[in-house]
């Protein structure tokens, strides 16, 4: 590991030493198992392959200045996975098994946690899939929960720098009463075509409008949208947006910094009134938005004239990262130290 170039890691998969698994059979979850195999032995009729019974999470572990490993809001990820399980009829995984699995896999792969000053982190990917064989649309009776880790660099290679996004009206990510609020693979599959199209056009992501009326801001591909105006943090309220743990944390930080917080519908035309805008999620924390182009309406909304992040985005970003790395006191009780 001494040869690892920590500061030039990409955001991608790298083989680590171990993963942790747990099977649901005969109506109950079993014991945690440790595996060094990257393979899953799966029945060709498994429900995850045919009917999309799969959900996942993403969280990060940070090495502090004191050398300790910190995981951020792991209990919230456990709760969100349970919500996804309820949404697509999978056996929900108890919070204590989730946390135990995360801590175990991090300890087993401790040598892959990047050092404090590298700007990199250890990404943790919990995955829950329907393993039982079914031909006929029914939930499985057997499930597998697996957690693996991989060291990652920044999600956007530009780092903490504003990037342009685009509204593509001819695509939807999720239906208003569909699976948009759950972290299931189908939502990401649904965003691939529009996402690739945006990248080819030079944008970092698609900003989706609501699928029903095409009037309101919904989500930025794999992240939540937020904006700043008049000392207020504003983020969309919608029945098709994934509840981002990062967004939830930023709302709490904004309030603690004396800002107002509003979760409500945001009509597209309101974009012209915002002082700053950003996308937020586990992978990038905050990705400030340079501008949003609505090509079909021939409109462009600019949030950064000098190509730099706005002052509020900057403050929120550094504050959240300082808590995650243990540089500032964790007054919210968000961080769990993995001994």
Tab-separated table of C-alpha atoms in Angstrom:
chain	number	residue	atom	x	y	z
A	1	UNK	CA	0.000	0.000	0.000
A	2	UNK	CA	3.013	2.304	0.340
A	3	UNK	CA	3.077	2.582	-3.436
A	4	UNK	CA	-0.526	3.812	-3.628
A	5	UNK	CA	-0.872	7.292	-5.140
A	6	UNK	CA	-3.675	8.338	-2.789
A	7	UNK	CA	-4.081	11.873	-4.099
A	8	UNK	CA	-4.678	10.717	-7.685
A	9	UNK	CA	-7.334	8.088	-7.074
A	10	UNK	CA	-10.307	8.132	-9.406
A	11	UNK	CA	-13.889	7.478	-8.295
A	12	UNK	CA	-14.105	3.836	-9.304
A	13	UNK	CA	-13.794	0.229	-8.147
A	14	UNK	CA	-10.540	-1.166	-6.814
A	15	UNK	CA	-10.125	-4.662	-5.423
A	16	UNK	CA	-9.722	-4.741	-1.634
A	17	UNK	CA	-9.083	-7.677	0.713
A	18	UNK	CA	-12.509	-8.646	2.053
A	19	UNK	CA	-16.246	-8.140	1.798
A	20	UNK	CA	-18.922	-9.044	4.342
A	21	UNK	CA	-22.116	-10.984	3.571
A	22	UNK	CA	-25.326	-11.976	5.284
A	23	UNK	CA	-28.105	-14.225	3.932
A	24	UNK	CA	-31.833	-14.081	4.595
A	25	UNK	CA	-33.301	-17.595	4.519
A	26	UNK	CA	-36.318	-19.289	6.161
A	27	UNK	CA	-37.707	-15.958	7.313
A	28	UNK	CA	-34.613	-14.695	9.153
A	29	UNK	CA	-31.220	-13.069	8.688
A	30	UNK	CA	-28.192	-15.288	9.381
A	31	UNK	CA	-24.731	-14.542	10.757
A	32	UNK	CA	-22.257	-12.181	9.097
A	33	UNK	CA	-19.770	-14.022	6.875
A	34	UNK	CA	-16.414	-12.732	5.662
A	35	UNK	CA	-15.404	-13.412	2.055
A	36	UNK	CA	-12.337	-12.622	-0.021
A	37	UNK	CA	-14.144	-13.469	-3.274
A	38	UNK	CA	-15.422	-10.738	-5.569
A	39	UNK	CA	-18.000	-13.128	-7.032
A	40	UNK	CA	-21.610	-13.866	-6.059
A	41	UNK	CA	-23.020	-17.261	-6.949
A	42	UNK	CA	-26.522	-16.496	-8.172
A	43	UNK	CA	-29.453	-18.457	-9.588
A	44	UNK	CA	-30.341	-17.483	-13.159
A	45	UNK	CA	-33.964	-16.992	-12.084
A	46	UNK	CA	-33.118	-14.744	-9.101
A	47	UNK	CA	-35.590	-11.876	-8.654
A	48	UNK	CA	-32.823	-9.245	-8.687
A	49	UNK	CA	-32.060	-10.187	-12.298
A	50	UNK	CA	-35.647	-10.330	-13.548
A	51	UNK	CA	-37.768	-8.036	-11.427
A	52	UNK	CA	-35.294	-5.483	-10.143
A	53	UNK	CA	-35.363	-6.561	-6.509
A	54	UNK	CA	-32.162	-4.823	-5.497
A	55	UNK	CA	-31.268	-1.773	-3.448
A	56	UNK	CA	-27.970	-0.226	-2.457
A	57	UNK	CA	-26.392	2.467	-0.323
A	58	UNK	CA	-23.268	4.564	-0.468
A	59	UNK	CA	-21.350	6.003	2.473
A	60	UNK	CA	-17.822	7.099	3.220
A	61	UNK	CA	-15.153	6.532	5.845
A	62	UNK	CA	-12.618	9.299	6.507
A	63	UNK	CA	-9.243	9.082	8.224
A	64	UNK	CA	-8.841	11.992	10.643
A	65	UNK	CA	-5.738	13.952	11.571
A	66	UNK	CA	-5.658	11.797	14.717
A	67	UNK	CA	-5.433	8.633	12.579
A	68	UNK	CA	-8.932	7.464	13.555
A	69	UNK	CA	-11.434	6.179	10.997
A	70	UNK	CA	-14.794	7.950	10.993
A	71	UNK	CA	-18.000	6.885	9.285
A	72	UNK	CA	-20.664	9.503	8.611
A	73	UNK	CA	-24.340	9.012	9.594
A	74	UNK	CA	-24.314	5.232	9.114
A	75	UNK	CA	-27.649	4.868	10.954
A	76	UNK	CA	-29.323	7.064	8.309
A	77	UNK	CA	-28.059	4.769	5.541
A	78	UNK	CA	-29.435	1.773	7.438
A	79	UNK	CA	-32.852	3.467	7.672
A	80	UNK	CA	-32.851	4.425	4.002
A	81	UNK	CA	-32.037	0.857	2.973
A	82	UNK	CA	-34.984	-0.337	5.073
A	83	UNK	CA	-37.203	2.165	3.274
A	84	UNK	CA	-35.983	0.862	-0.117
A	85	UNK	CA	-36.683	-2.715	1.033
A	86	UNK	CA	-40.232	-1.751	2.025
A	87	UNK	CA	-40.683	-0.010	-1.329
A	88	UNK	CA	-39.853	-3.053	-3.456
A	89	UNK	CA	-40.924	-5.786	-1.022
A	90	UNK	CA	-37.560	-7.141	0.104
A	91	UNK	CA	-36.776	-8.424	3.603
A	92	UNK	CA	-35.653	-5.298	5.538
A	93	UNK	CA	-32.234	-5.534	7.151
A	94	UNK	CA	-32.056	-4.590	10.864
A	95	UNK	CA	-30.010	-1.467	11.646
A	96	UNK	CA	-27.671	-3.336	14.004
A	97	UNK	CA	-26.684	-5.862	11.283
A	98	UNK	CA	-26.107	-2.986	8.830
A	99	UNK	CA	-23.841	-1.096	11.252
A	100	UNK	CA	-21.994	-4.242	12.347
A	101	UNK	CA	-21.345	-5.194	8.708
A	102	UNK	CA	-20.055	-1.712	7.844
A	103	UNK	CA	-17.720	-1.603	10.854
A	104	UNK	CA	-16.462	-5.123	10.181
A	105	UNK	CA	-15.699	-4.536	6.500
A	106	UNK	CA	-13.932	-1.251	7.277
A	107	UNK	CA	-11.735	-2.874	9.952
A	108	UNK	CA	-10.892	-5.819	7.665
A	109	UNK	CA	-9.808	-3.418	4.910
A	110	UNK	CA	-8.208	-0.801	7.133
A	111	UNK	CA	-5.072	-0.597	4.997
A	112	UNK	CA	-7.205	0.831	2.180
A	113	UNK	CA	-8.437	3.863	4.156
A	114	UNK	CA	-6.647	6.820	2.525
A	115	UNK	CA	-4.502	9.075	4.743
A	116	UNK	CA	-5.890	12.324	6.164
A	117	UNK	CA	-4.286	14.861	3.850
A	118	UNK	CA	-4.911	12.965	0.579
A	119	UNK	CA	-8.419	14.269	-0.177
A	120	UNK	CA	-9.491	10.650	-0.759
A	121	UNK	CA	-11.811	8.456	1.315
A	122	UNK	CA	-12.956	4.863	1.653
A	123	UNK	CA	-16.260	4.366	-0.148
A	124	UNK	CA	-18.554	1.757	1.389
A	125	UNK	CA	-21.141	0.070	-0.827
A	126	UNK	CA	-23.879	-1.981	0.879
A	127	UNK	CA	-26.021	-3.982	-1.556
A	128	UNK	CA	-29.160	-6.024	-0.929
A	129	UNK	CA	-30.498	-8.351	-3.645
A	130	UNK	CA	-33.288	-10.858	-4.194
A	131	UNK	CA	-31.615	-14.282	-4.554
A	132	UNK	CA	-34.653	-16.573	-4.619
A	133	UNK	CA	-35.651	-18.056	-7.981
A	134	UNK	CA	-39.020	-16.884	-9.331
A	135	UNK	CA	-40.644	-16.992	-12.730
A	136	UNK	CA	-43.730	-14.928	-12.133
A	137	UNK	CA	-43.720	-11.487	-10.625
A	138	UNK	CA	-43.385	-12.165	-6.919
A	139	UNK	CA	-40.908	-11.153	-4.225
A	140	UNK	CA	-38.098	-13.595	-3.442
A	141	UNK	CA	-37.989	-15.639	-0.248
A	142	UNK	CA	-34.172	-15.433	-0.047
A	143	UNK	CA	-31.944	-12.354	0.003
A	144	UNK	CA	-28.263	-11.520	0.161
A	145	UNK	CA	-26.808	-8.451	1.866
A	146	UNK	CA	-23.205	-7.739	0.911
A	147	UNK	CA	-20.905	-4.833	1.805
A	148	UNK	CA	-17.684	-4.069	-0.042
A	149	UNK	CA	-15.317	-1.102	0.076
A	150	UNK	CA	-13.069	0.703	-2.346
A	151	UNK	CA	-10.780	3.732	-1.866
A	152	UNK	CA	-11.953	6.663	-4.014
A	153	UNK	CA	-10.857	10.102	-5.072
A	154	UNK	CA	-13.285	12.939	-5.831
A	155	UNK	CA	-16.461	12.049	-7.761
A	156	UNK	CA	-16.030	14.962	-10.167
A	157	UNK	CA	-12.467	15.197	-11.429
A	158	UNK	CA	-12.868	18.989	-11.419
A	159	UNK	CA	-13.097	18.769	-7.615
A	160	UNK	CA	-14.974	21.489	-5.742
A	161	UNK	CA	-15.527	23.697	-8.773
A	162	UNK	CA	-18.749	24.828	-10.462
A	163	UNK	CA	-19.817	22.806	-13.502
A	164	UNK	CA	-22.614	23.369	-16.035
A	165	UNK	CA	-25.814	21.293	-15.971
A	166	UNK	CA	-28.609	20.899	-18.504
A	167	UNK	CA	-32.391	20.474	-18.412
A	168	UNK	CA	-33.474	17.764	-20.869
A	169	UNK	CA	-37.285	17.814	-20.956
A	170	UNK	CA	-37.651	14.677	-23.047
A	171	UNK	CA	-36.346	12.436	-20.222
A	172	UNK	CA	-37.683	11.471	-16.799
A	173	UNK	CA	-35.694	9.812	-14.024
A	174	UNK	CA	-38.660	8.483	-12.033
A	175	UNK	CA	-42.449	8.637	-11.927
A	176	UNK	CA	-44.083	10.807	-9.215
A	177	UNK	CA	-45.408	7.782	-7.291
A	178	UNK	CA	-42.812	5.304	-8.562
A	179	UNK	CA	-39.466	4.284	-7.049
A	180	UNK	CA	-37.719	7.688	-7.124
A	181	UNK	CA	-37.657	7.929	-3.313
A	182	UNK	CA	-35.878	4.550	-3.018
A	183	UNK	CA	-32.220	3.869	-3.767
A	184	UNK	CA	-32.790	1.127	-6.320
A	185	UNK	CA	-30.812	0.405	-9.466
A	186	UNK	CA	-33.741	1.001	-11.826
A	187	UNK	CA	-33.653	4.751	-11.137
A	188	UNK	CA	-30.014	4.869	-12.197
A	189	UNK	CA	-30.637	2.738	-15.284
A	190	UNK	CA	-33.409	5.199	-16.206
A	191	UNK	CA	-30.947	8.103	-15.973
A	192	UNK	CA	-28.147	6.622	-18.116
A	193	UNK	CA	-29.333	7.736	-21.569
A	194	UNK	CA	-29.972	11.353	-20.542
A	195	UNK	CA	-26.766	11.412	-18.467
A	196	UNK	CA	-24.597	10.236	-21.358
A	197	UNK	CA	-26.260	12.708	-23.696
A	198	UNK	CA	-25.507	15.528	-21.235
A	199	UNK	CA	-21.848	14.433	-20.938
A	200	UNK	CA	-21.463	14.364	-24.727
A	201	UNK	CA	-22.754	17.937	-24.806
A	202	UNK	CA	-20.190	19.033	-22.201
A	203	UNK	CA	-22.424	19.099	-19.105
A	204	UNK	CA	-21.651	17.359	-15.803
A	205	UNK	CA	-25.246	16.245	-15.129
A	206	UNK	CA	-28.916	16.483	-16.076
A	207	UNK	CA	-31.266	18.574	-13.982
A	208	UNK	CA	-34.599	16.757	-14.199
A	209	UNK	CA	-37.928	18.541	-14.058
A	210	UNK	CA	-40.888	16.879	-12.364
A	211	UNK	CA	-42.286	14.089	-14.540
A	212	UNK	CA	-45.927	15.132	-14.169
A	213	UNK	CA	-46.012	18.780	-15.190
A	214	UNK	CA	-42.452	19.569	-16.338
A	215	UNK	CA	-42.639	22.775	-14.310
A	216	UNK	CA	-40.703	22.125	-11.127
A	217	UNK	CA	-37.083	21.253	-10.324
A	218	UNK	CA	-36.678	17.614	-9.305
A	219	UNK	CA	-33.214	16.056	-9.087
A	220	UNK	CA	-29.701	16.338	-10.578
A	221	UNK	CA	-29.186	12.797	-11.853
A	222	UNK	CA	-27.534	11.048	-8.900
A	223	UNK	CA	-27.823	14.004	-6.491
A	224	UNK	CA	-30.283	16.372	-4.789
A	225	UNK	CA	-30.602	20.003	-5.932
A	226	UNK	CA	-30.404	22.989	-3.574
A	227	UNK	CA	-30.175	26.747	-4.037
A	228	UNK	CA	-29.388	29.821	-1.973
A	229	UNK	CA	-31.123	33.200	-1.908
A	230	UNK	CA	-31.819	35.820	0.780
A	231	UNK	CA	-29.951	33.799	3.420
A	232	UNK	CA	-32.261	30.836	2.720
A	233	UNK	CA	-31.358	27.250	1.777
A	234	UNK	CA	-34.033	25.985	-0.649
A	235	UNK	CA	-34.383	22.396	-1.835
A	236	UNK	CA	-37.194	20.684	-3.792
A	237	UNK	CA	-40.068	18.835	-2.157
A	238	UNK	CA	-41.207	16.029	-4.431
A	239	UNK	CA	-42.599	12.498	-4.310
A	240	UNK	CA	-39.900	11.235	-6.689
A	241	UNK	CA	-36.649	12.463	-5.100
A	242	UNK	CA	-34.267	10.240	-3.171
A	243	UNK	CA	-33.945	11.590	0.409
A	244	UNK	CA	-30.271	12.530	0.425
A	245	UNK	CA	-28.458	12.157	3.746
A	246	UNK	CA	-26.002	14.846	2.623
A	247	UNK	CA	-28.886	17.221	1.849
A	248	UNK	CA	-30.445	16.497	5.255
A	249	UNK	CA	-27.080	17.303	6.877
A	250	UNK	CA	-26.632	20.519	4.869
A	251	UNK	CA	-30.120	21.685	5.911
A	252	UNK	CA	-29.169	21.174	9.577
A	253	UNK	CA	-25.856	23.010	9.050
A	254	UNK	CA	-27.575	25.895	7.237
A	255	UNK	CA	-29.997	26.301	10.166
A	256	UNK	CA	-27.130	26.192	12.657
A	257	UNK	CA	-25.434	28.967	10.646
A	258	UNK	CA	-28.500	31.184	11.034
A	259	UNK	CA	-30.048	30.518	7.629
A	260	UNK	CA	-33.688	29.746	6.906
A	261	UNK	CA	-34.435	26.369	5.295
A	262	UNK	CA	-37.268	25.744	2.841
A	263	UNK	CA	-38.267	22.406	1.350
A	264	UNK	CA	-40.860	23.151	-1.288
A	265	UNK	CA	-41.702	23.033	-4.966
A	266	UNK	CA	-39.302	25.146	-7.020
A	267	UNK	CA	-40.728	26.374	-10.352
A	268	UNK	CA	-38.109	26.451	-13.106
A	269	UNK	CA	-38.424	30.217	-13.608
A	270	UNK	CA	-37.326	30.755	-9.996
A	271	UNK	CA	-33.841	29.589	-11.049
A	272	UNK	CA	-33.219	33.129	-12.336
A	273	UNK	CA	-33.559	34.515	-8.780
A	274	UNK	CA	-31.016	32.270	-7.034
A	275	UNK	CA	-27.630	33.572	-5.888
A	276	UNK	CA	-26.043	30.087	-5.773
A	277	UNK	CA	-27.046	26.550	-6.700
A	278	UNK	CA	-25.551	23.128	-6.160
A	279	UNK	CA	-26.050	19.378	-6.316
A	280	UNK	CA	-25.367	17.384	-3.166
A	281	UNK	CA	-24.775	13.730	-2.350
A	282	UNK	CA	-22.395	11.307	-0.649
A	283	UNK	CA	-20.067	11.009	-3.618
A	284	UNK	CA	-19.240	14.693	-4.132
A	285	UNK	CA	-20.689	16.316	-0.956
A	286	UNK	CA	-21.487	19.512	-2.903
A	287	UNK	CA	-21.036	20.096	-6.631
A	288	UNK	CA	-21.586	23.811	-7.173
A	289	UNK	CA	-23.494	24.619	-10.373
A	290	UNK	CA	-21.915	27.069	-12.826
A	291	UNK	CA	-25.069	27.476	-14.907
A	292	UNK	CA	-28.147	25.537	-15.986
A	293	UNK	CA	-29.094	25.539	-19.667
A	294	UNK	CA	-32.649	24.785	-20.778
A	295	UNK	CA	-31.922	24.166	-24.438
A	296	UNK	CA	-35.503	23.583	-25.558
A	297	UNK	CA	-36.649	26.856	-24.012
A	298	UNK	CA	-33.434	28.627	-25.075
A	299	UNK	CA	-32.758	29.822	-21.531
A	300	UNK	CA	-29.650	29.873	-19.403
A	301	UNK	CA	-29.450	30.490	-15.663
A	302	UNK	CA	-26.004	31.543	-14.428
A	303	UNK	CA	-24.926	31.064	-10.786
A	304	UNK	CA	-21.196	31.768	-10.979
A	305	UNK	CA	-19.789	34.549	-13.113
A	306	UNK	CA	-16.141	33.980	-12.132
A	307	UNK	CA	-16.141	30.167	-12.254
A	308	UNK	CA	-15.734	29.904	-8.468
A	309	UNK	CA	-18.125	28.407	-5.901
A	310	UNK	CA	-20.365	30.900	-4.081
A	311	UNK	CA	-19.636	31.838	-0.442
A	312	UNK	CA	-22.491	29.805	1.084
A	313	UNK	CA	-21.683	26.639	-0.909
A	314	UNK	CA	-18.067	27.040	0.121
A	315	UNK	CA	-18.921	27.512	3.812
A	316	UNK	CA	-21.324	24.540	3.897
A	317	UNK	CA	-18.892	22.293	2.015
A	318	UNK	CA	-15.941	23.021	4.307
A	319	UNK	CA	-18.075	22.776	7.453
A	320	UNK	CA	-19.480	19.356	6.508
A	321	UNK	CA	-16.080	17.991	5.510
A	322	UNK	CA	-14.533	19.317	8.740
A	323	UNK	CA	-17.119	17.318	10.735
A	324	UNK	CA	-16.573	14.210	8.587
A	325	UNK	CA	-12.796	14.333	9.101
A	326	UNK	CA	-13.012	15.178	12.809
A	327	UNK	CA	-11.443	18.618	12.333
A	328	UNK	CA	-14.433	20.289	13.993
A	329	UNK	CA	-16.534	19.084	16.922
A	330	UNK	CA	-19.431	16.860	15.891
A	331	UNK	CA	-22.189	18.639	17.814
A	332	UNK	CA	-24.879	16.738	15.876
A	333	UNK	CA	-23.703	13.232	16.796
A	334	UNK	CA	-23.303	12.293	13.111
A	335	UNK	CA	-19.892	10.667	13.201
A	336	UNK	CA	-19.100	7.177	14.450
A	337	UNK	CA	-15.454	6.337	15.171
A	338	UNK	CA	-14.507	2.813	14.075
A	339	UNK	CA	-12.021	1.519	16.621
